[in-house]
Short mmCIF file of C-alpha atoms and ligand atoms in Angstrom, two decimals:
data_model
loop_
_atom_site.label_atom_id
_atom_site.label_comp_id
_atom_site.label_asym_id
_atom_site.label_seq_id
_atom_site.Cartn_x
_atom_site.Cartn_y
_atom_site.Cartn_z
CA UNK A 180 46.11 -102.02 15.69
CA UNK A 181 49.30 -101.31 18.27
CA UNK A 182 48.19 -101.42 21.77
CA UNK A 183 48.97 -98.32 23.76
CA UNK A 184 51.42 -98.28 26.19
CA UNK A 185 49.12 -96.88 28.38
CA UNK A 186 46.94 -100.14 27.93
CA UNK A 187 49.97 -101.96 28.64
CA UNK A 188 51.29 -102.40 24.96
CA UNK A 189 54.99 -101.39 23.79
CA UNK A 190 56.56 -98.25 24.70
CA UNK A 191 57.17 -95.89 20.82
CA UNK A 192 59.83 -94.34 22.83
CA UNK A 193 62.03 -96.39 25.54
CA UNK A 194 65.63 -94.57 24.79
CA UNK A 195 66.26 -91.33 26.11
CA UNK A 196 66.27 -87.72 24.19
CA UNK A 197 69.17 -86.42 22.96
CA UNK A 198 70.81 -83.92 25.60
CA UNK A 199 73.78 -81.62 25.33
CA UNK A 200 75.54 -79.07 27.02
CA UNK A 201 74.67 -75.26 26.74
CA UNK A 202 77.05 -73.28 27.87
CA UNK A 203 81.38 -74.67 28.06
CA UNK A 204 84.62 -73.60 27.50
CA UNK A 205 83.53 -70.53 25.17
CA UNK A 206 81.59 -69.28 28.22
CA UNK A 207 84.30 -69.54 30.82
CA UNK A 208 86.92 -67.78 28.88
CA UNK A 209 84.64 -64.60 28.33
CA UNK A 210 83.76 -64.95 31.75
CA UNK A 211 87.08 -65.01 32.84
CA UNK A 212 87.82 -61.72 30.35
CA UNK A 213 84.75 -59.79 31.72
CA UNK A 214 86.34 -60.22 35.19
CA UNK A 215 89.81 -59.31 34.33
CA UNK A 216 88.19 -55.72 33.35
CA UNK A 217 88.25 -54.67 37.05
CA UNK A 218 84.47 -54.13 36.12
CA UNK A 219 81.02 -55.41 35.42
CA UNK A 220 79.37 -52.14 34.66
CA UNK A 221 78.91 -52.20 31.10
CA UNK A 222 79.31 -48.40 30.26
CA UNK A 223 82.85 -49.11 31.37
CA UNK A 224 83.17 -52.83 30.28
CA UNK A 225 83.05 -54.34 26.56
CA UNK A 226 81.36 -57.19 26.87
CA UNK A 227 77.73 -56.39 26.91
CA UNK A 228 78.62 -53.90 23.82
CA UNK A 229 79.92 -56.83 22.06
CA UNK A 230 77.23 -58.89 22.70
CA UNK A 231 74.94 -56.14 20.99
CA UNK A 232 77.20 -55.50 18.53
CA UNK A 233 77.62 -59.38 17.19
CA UNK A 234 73.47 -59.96 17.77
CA UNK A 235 73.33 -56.74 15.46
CA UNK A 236 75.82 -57.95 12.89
CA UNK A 237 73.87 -61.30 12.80
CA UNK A 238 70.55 -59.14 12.58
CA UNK A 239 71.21 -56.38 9.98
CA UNK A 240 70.33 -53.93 13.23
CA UNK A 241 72.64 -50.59 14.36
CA UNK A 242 70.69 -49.76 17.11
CA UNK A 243 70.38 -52.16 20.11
CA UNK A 244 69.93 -51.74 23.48
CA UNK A 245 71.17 -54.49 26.34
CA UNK A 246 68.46 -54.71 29.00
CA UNK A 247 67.94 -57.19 32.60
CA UNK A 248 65.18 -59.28 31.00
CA UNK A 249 62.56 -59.99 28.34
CA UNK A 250 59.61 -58.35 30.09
CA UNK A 251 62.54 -55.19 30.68
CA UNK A 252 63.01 -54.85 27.19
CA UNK A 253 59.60 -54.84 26.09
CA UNK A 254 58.63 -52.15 28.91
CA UNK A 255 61.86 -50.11 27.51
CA UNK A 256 60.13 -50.41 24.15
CA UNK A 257 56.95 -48.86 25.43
CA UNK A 258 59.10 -46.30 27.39
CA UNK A 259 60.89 -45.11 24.05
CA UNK A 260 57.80 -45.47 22.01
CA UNK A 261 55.99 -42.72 24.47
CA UNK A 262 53.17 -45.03 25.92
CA UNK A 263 51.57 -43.41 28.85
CA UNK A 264 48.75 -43.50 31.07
CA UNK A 265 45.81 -44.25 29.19
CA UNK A 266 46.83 -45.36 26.69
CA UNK A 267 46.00 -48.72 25.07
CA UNK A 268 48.01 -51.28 23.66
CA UNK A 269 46.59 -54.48 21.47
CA UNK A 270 48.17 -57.86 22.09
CA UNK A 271 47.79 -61.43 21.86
CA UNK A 272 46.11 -63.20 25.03
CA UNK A 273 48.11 -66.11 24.28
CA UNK A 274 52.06 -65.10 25.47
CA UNK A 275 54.05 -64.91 28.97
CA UNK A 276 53.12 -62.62 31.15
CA UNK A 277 56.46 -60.83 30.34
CA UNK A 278 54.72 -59.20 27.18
CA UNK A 279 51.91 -57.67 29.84
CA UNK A 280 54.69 -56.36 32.44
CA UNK A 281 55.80 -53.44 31.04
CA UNK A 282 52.21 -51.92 29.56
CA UNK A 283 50.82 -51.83 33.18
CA UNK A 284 53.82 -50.29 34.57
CA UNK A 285 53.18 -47.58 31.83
CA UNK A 286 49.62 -47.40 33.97
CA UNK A 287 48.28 -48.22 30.20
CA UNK A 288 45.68 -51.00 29.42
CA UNK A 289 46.70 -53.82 27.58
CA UNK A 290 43.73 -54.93 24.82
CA UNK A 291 43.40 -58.43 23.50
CA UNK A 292 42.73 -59.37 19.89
CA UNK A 293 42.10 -63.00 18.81
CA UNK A 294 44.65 -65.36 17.47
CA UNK A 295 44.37 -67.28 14.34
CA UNK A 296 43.21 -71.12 15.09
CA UNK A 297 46.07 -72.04 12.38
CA UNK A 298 48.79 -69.94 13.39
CA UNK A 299 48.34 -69.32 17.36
CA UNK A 300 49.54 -65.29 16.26
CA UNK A 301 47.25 -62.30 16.17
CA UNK A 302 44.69 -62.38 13.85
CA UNK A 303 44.76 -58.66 12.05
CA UNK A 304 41.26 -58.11 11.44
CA UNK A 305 40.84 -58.46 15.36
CA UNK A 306 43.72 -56.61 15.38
CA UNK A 307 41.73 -53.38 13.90
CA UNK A 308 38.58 -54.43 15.26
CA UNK A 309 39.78 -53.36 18.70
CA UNK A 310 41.03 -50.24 17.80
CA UNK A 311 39.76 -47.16 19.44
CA UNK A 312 41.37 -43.13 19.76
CA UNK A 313 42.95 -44.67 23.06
CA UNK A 314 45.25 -47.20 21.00
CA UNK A 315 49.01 -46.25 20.46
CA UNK A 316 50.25 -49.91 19.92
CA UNK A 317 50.03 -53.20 18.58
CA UNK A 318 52.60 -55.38 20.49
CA UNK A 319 52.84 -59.01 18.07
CA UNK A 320 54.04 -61.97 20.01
CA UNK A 321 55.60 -64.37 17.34
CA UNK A 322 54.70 -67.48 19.38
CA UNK A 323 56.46 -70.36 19.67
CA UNK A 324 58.82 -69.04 16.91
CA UNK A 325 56.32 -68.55 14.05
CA UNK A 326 56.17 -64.96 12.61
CA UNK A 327 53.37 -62.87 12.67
CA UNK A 328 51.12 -62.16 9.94
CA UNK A 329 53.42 -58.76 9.47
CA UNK A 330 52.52 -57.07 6.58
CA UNK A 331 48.59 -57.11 7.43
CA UNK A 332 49.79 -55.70 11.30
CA UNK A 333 51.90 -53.02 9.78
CA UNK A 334 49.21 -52.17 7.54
CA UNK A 335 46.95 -51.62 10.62
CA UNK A 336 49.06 -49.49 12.51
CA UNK A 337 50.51 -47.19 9.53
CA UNK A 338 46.50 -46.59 8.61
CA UNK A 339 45.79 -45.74 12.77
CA UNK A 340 49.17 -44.61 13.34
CA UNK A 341 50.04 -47.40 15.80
CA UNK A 342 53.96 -48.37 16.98
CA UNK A 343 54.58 -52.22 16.17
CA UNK A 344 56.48 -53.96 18.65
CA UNK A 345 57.59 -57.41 18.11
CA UNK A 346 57.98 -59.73 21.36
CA UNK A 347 60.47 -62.04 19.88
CA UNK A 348 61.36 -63.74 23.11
CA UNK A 349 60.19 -66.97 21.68
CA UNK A 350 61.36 -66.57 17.83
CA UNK A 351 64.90 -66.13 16.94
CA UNK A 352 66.20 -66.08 13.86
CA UNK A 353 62.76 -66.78 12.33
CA UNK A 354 61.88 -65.21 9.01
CA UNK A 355 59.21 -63.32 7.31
CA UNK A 356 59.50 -62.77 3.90
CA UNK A 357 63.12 -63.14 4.03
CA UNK A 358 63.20 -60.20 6.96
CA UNK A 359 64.36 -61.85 10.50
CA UNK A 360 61.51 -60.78 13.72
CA UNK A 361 62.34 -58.09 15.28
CA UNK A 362 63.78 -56.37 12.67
CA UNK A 363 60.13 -54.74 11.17
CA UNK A 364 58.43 -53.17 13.69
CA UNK A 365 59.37 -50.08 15.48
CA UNK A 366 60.84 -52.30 18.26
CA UNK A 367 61.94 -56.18 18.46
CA UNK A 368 62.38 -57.12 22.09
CA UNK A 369 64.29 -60.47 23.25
CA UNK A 370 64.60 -62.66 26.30
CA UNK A 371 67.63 -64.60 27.08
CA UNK A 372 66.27 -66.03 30.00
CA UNK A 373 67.64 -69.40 30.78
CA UNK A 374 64.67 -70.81 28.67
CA UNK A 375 65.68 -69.21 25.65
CA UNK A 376 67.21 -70.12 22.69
CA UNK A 377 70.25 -68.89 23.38
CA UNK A 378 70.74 -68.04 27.66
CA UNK A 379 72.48 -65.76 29.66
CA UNK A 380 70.86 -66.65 33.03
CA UNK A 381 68.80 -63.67 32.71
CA UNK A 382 68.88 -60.80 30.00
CA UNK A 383 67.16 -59.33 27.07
CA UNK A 384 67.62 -56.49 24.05
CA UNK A 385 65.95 -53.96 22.24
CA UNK A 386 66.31 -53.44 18.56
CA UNK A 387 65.18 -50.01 17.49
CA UNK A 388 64.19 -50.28 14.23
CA UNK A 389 62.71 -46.63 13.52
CA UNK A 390 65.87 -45.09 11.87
CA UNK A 391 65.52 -42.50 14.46
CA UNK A 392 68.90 -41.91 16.62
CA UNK A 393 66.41 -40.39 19.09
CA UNK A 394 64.16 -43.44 19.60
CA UNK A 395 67.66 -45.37 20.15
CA UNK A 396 68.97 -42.69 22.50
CA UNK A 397 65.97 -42.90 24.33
CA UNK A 398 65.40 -46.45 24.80
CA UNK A 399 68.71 -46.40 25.59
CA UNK A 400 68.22 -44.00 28.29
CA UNK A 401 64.85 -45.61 29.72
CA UNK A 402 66.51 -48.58 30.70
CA UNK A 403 69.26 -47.06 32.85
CA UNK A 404 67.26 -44.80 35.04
CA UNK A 405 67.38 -42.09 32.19
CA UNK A 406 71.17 -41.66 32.58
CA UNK A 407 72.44 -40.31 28.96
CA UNK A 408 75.73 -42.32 28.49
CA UNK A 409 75.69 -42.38 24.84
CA UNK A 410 76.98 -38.81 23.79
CA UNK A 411 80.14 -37.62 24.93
CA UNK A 412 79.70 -36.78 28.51
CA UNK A 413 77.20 -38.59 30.84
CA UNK A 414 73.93 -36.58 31.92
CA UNK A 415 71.07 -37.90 33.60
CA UNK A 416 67.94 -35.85 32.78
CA UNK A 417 65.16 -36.68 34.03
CA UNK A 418 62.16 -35.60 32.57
CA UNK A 419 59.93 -38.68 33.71
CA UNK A 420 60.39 -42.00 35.34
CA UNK A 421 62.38 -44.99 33.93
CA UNK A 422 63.81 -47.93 35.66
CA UNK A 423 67.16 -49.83 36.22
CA UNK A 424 67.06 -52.90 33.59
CA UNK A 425 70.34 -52.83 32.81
CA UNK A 426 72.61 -56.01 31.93
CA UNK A 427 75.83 -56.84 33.48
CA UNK A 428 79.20 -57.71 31.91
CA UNK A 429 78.56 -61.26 33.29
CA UNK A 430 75.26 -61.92 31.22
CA UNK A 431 77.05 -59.92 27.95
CA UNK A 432 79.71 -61.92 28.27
CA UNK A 433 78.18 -65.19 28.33
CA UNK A 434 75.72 -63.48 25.58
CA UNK A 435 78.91 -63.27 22.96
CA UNK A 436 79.50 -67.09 23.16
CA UNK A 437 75.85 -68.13 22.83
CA UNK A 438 75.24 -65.96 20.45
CA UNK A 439 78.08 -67.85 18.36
CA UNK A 440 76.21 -70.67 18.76
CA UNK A 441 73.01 -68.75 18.01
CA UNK A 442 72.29 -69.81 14.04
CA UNK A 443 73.21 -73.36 14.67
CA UNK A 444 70.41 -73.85 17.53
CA UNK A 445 67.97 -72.06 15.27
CA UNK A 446 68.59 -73.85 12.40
CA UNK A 447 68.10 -77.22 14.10
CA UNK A 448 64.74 -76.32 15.79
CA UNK A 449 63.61 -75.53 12.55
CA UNK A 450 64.40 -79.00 10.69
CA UNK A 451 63.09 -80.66 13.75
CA UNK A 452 59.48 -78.88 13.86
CA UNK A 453 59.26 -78.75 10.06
CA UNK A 454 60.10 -82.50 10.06
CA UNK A 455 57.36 -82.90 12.63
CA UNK A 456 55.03 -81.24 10.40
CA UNK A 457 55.57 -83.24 7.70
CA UNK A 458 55.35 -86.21 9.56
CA UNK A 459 51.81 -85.93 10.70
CA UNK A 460 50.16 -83.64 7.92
CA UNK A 461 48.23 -86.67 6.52
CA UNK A 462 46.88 -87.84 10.25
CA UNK A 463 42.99 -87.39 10.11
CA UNK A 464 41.48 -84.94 12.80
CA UNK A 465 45.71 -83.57 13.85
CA UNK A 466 46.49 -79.77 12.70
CA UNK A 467 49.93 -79.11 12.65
CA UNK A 468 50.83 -75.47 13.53
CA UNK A 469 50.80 -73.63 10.10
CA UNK A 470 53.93 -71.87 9.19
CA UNK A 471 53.29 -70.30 6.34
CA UNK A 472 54.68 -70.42 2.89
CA UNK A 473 56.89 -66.82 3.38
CA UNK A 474 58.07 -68.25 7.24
CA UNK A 475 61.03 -69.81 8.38
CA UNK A 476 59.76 -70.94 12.47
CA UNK A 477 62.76 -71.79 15.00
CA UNK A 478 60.35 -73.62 16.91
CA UNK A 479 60.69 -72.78 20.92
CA UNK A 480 58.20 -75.26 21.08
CA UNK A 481 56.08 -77.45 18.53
CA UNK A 482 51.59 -77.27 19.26
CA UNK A 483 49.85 -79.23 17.60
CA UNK A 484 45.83 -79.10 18.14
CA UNK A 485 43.36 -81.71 17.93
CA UNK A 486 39.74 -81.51 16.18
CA UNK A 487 38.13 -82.82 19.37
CA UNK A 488 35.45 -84.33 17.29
CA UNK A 489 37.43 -86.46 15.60
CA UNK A 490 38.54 -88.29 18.64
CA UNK A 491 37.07 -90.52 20.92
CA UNK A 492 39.22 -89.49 23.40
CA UNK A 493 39.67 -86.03 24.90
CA UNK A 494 42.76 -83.71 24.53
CA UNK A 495 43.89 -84.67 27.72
CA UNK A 496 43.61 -87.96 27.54
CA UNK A 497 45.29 -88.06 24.23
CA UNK A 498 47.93 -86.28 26.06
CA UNK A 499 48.86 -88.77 28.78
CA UNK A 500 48.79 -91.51 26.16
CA UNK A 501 51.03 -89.50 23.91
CA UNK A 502 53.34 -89.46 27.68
CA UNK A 503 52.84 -93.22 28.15
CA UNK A 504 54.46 -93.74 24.56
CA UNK A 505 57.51 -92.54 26.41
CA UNK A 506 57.32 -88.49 24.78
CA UNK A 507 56.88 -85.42 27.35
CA UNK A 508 54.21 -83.39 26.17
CA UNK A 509 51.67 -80.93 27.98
CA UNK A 510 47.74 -80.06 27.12
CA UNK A 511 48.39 -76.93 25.98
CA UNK A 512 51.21 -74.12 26.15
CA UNK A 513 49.92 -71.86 29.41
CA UNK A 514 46.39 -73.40 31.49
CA UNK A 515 44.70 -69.98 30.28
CA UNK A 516 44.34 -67.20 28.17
CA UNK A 517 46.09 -64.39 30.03
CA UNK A 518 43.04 -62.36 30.65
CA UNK A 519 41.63 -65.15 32.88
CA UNK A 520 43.79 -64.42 35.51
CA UNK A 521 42.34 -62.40 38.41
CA UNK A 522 44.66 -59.82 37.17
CA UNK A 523 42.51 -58.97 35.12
CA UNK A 524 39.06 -60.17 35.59
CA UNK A 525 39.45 -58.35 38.74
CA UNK A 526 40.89 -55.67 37.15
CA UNK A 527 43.98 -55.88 39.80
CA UNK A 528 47.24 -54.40 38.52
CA UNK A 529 47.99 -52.79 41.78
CA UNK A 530 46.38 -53.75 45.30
CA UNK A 531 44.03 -52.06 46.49
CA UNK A 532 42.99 -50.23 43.01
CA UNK A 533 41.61 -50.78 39.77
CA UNK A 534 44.13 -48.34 37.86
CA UNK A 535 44.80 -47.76 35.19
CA UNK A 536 41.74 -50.24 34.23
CA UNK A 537 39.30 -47.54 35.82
CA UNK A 538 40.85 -45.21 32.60
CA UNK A 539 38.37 -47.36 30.28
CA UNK A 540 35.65 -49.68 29.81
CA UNK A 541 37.43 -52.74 28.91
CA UNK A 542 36.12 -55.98 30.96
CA UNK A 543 38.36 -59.49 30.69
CA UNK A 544 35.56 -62.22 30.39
CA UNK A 545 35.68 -65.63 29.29
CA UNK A 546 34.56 -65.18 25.64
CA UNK A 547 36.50 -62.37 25.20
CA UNK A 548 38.89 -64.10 22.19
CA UNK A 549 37.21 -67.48 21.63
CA UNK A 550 39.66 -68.60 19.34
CA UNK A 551 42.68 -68.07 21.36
CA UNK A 552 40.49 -70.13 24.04
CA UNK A 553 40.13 -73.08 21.48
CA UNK A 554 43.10 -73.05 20.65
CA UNK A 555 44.40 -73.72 24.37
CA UNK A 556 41.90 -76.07 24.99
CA UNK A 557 43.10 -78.09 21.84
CA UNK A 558 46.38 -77.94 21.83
CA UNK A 559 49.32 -80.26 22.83
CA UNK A 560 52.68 -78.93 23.09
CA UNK A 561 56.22 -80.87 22.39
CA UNK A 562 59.36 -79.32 23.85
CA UNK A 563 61.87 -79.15 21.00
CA UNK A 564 65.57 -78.96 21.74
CA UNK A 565 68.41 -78.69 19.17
CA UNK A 566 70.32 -81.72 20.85
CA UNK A 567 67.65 -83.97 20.37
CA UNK A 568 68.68 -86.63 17.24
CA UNK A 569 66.94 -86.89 14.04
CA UNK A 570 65.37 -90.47 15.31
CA UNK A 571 64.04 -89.05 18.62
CA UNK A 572 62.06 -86.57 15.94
CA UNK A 573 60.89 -89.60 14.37
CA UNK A 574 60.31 -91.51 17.23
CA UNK A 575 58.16 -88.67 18.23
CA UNK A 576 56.32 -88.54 15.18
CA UNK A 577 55.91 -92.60 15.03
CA UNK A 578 54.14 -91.73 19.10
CA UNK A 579 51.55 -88.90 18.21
CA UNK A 580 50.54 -91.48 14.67
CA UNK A 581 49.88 -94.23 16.48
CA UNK A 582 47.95 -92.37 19.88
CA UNK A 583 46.00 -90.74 17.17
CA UNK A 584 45.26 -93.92 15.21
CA UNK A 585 44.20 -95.36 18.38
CA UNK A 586 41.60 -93.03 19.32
CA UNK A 587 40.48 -92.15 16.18
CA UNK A 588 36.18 -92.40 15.15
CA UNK A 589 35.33 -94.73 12.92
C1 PLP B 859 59.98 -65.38 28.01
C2 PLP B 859 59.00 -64.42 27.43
C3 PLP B 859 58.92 -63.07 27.85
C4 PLP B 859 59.65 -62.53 29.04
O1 PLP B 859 60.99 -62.77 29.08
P1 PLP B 859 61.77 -62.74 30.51
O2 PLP B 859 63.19 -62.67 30.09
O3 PLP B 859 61.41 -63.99 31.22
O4 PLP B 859 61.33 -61.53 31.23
C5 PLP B 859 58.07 -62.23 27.17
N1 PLP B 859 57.31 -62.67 26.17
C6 PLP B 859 57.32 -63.95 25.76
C7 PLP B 859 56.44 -64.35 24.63
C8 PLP B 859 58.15 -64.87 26.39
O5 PLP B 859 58.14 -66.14 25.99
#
């Protein structure tokens, strides 16, 4: 058996991961272009309606809408889609706090349904479970790139008349029965934050899938302080409150260039983690995350979880081993599930008050969605990036066989 290199034995992994640059010339000339517009407003500009309009070409999608951030564009989604005080809203308690933003800013209660052990996405019978008269929404966060189960959530809400709104901050390009996320729910929200697939320092969009003109119109509208710019002369009309998210000819500039490079980085994460896969299916007491027959996953990340009892050593431990062997790797994706923070378990949206949780009954416990707590507990998480090389996969895979030969029961 090969010594660890945490015991002192050779290193799987002693040359570095492949690295390459994001952003270059493409970026600087539209840069340059936005500037020489005389202005980076982009009702008057063309770049950010570019940048919608080439994301929309690539998605199938009409109606887009260019907002500041992720967590903007999924609070503009819950703008258009009417979700008000009271209201509740069912979503995964594994995700970025960005998917929780925008629901408490609505002063409506966000509701957590368990995740599937396999998947790490909403499980749909927890899903409907959790409904009650105060639901309005089920808001699916594709994690790590894998699709939701879709057609059992869309089920759900058409029988309870619920909006779907996909959080596809993490999966882009990823497929579902041959239809990309964010293009079958109401609403597909994206974050091109600078962790993103693709980056524009900051930034996000809003595909309005409903067919409606209205719903576009008004998402539109909620993100720029309910100023109507869309029809022929500019109104603002306020019947109720909506914020400033709006994007800047900078970040749609630098959004037309990366979004060039958009399928390339997609399709590269995806060989990588699906390589990954099959390169430690067969390891005894390993689950690979399980993308399922009708997905194509662009990987933001690659989890893997561990059955604990198979071990001899625990997940952390396997963890810094796997990091000895020379590959970067955390226990777990975030410490908690979301509704352990005190956010929540002290039922703390605002200071000094407990609304809009005082609207209903729901208490954040541990226990709450044990699955999604396993799963966290379990789990150890690879950063995938498209400039890594084929043998830094393999070296990878070569790492996690031999830390989990190592420790495995006899
Ligand atoms: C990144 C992310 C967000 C928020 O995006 P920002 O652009 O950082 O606001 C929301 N949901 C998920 C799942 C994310 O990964």
């Amino acid at each position: 058996m090969n010594r660890l290199a945490i015991d002192g034995g050779p290193q799987t992994k002693t040359t570095p991961f492949g690295t390459g640059r994001r952003f270059g010339l493409e970026e600087a000339q539209e840069l340059l272009s936005a500037l020489e517009q005389n202005t980076l407003f982009y009702h008057h500009g063309k770049k950010v309606k570019q940048f919608l309009s080439d994301f929309g070409r690539l998605y199938g999608v009409e109606h887009l809408v260019a907002t500041s951030s992720g967590t903007a564009a999924i609070h503009v989604a819950l703008g258009a889609a009417g979700i008000s005080v009271g209201d509740e809203v069912i979503t995964s308690p594994i995700t970025d706090q960005g998917t929780l933003i925008g629901i408490l800013y609505q002063n409506a209660i966000p509701v957590f349904a368990d995740v599937d052990l396999r998947t790490y996405n909403l499980d749909p019978t927890s899903v409907e479970a959790m409904i009650t008269p105060r639901t309005k929404a089920i808001l699916a966060v594709h994690l790590a790139g894998n699709p939701c189960d879709m057609t059992a959530l869309l089920k759900v809400a058409k029988r309870h008349n619920l909006v779907v709104i996909e959080d596809c901050a993490q999966s882009y390009l990823s497929h579902y029965k041959g239809q990309l996320t964010g293009t079958m729910g109401a609403y597909g929200c994206f974050s091109t934050n600078d962790y993103k697939h693709i980056s524009t320092g900051d930034g996000g969009m809003v595909a309005v899938n409903t067919g409606d003109e209205n719903d576009y119109f008004r998402a539109h509208a909620f993100a720029d302080k309910n100023y109507q710019r869309l029809g022929n002369n500019v109104t603002r009309d306020l019947q109720y409150l909506a914020p400033n998210y709006r994007m800047t000819e900078l970040q749609g500039a630098v959004g037309i260039a990366q979004v060039k490079k958009l399928p390339w980085i997609c399709e590269r994460r995806t060989m990588y983690g699906d390589r990954i896969t099959a390169g430690i299916n067969d390891v005894q007491g390993l689950y690979p995350p399980m993308i399922t027959e009708e997905s194509v996953s662009s990987y933001w990340f690659y989890m893997f979880r561990l059955d604990l009892e198979a071990f001899t050593c625990t997940r952390d431990e396997f963890s810094t081993a796997l990091q000895a062997e020379g590959i970067p790797n955390s226990a777990g994706y975030i410490p908690d599930v979301v509704y352990m923070q005190p956010l929540f378990t002290a039922k703390q949206a605002y200071v000094r008050s407990s609304f809009p949780f005082d609207l209903t009954q729901r208490e954040y416990h541990r226990g709450l969605c044990p699955r999604a707590e396993t799963v966290l507990q379990t789990a150890i998480r690879l950063s995938i990036s498209e400039f890594y090389t084929p043998e830094d996969i393999e070296e990878m895979i070569r790492a996690i066989r031999k830390v989990a030969a190592f420790y495995l029961r006899k």
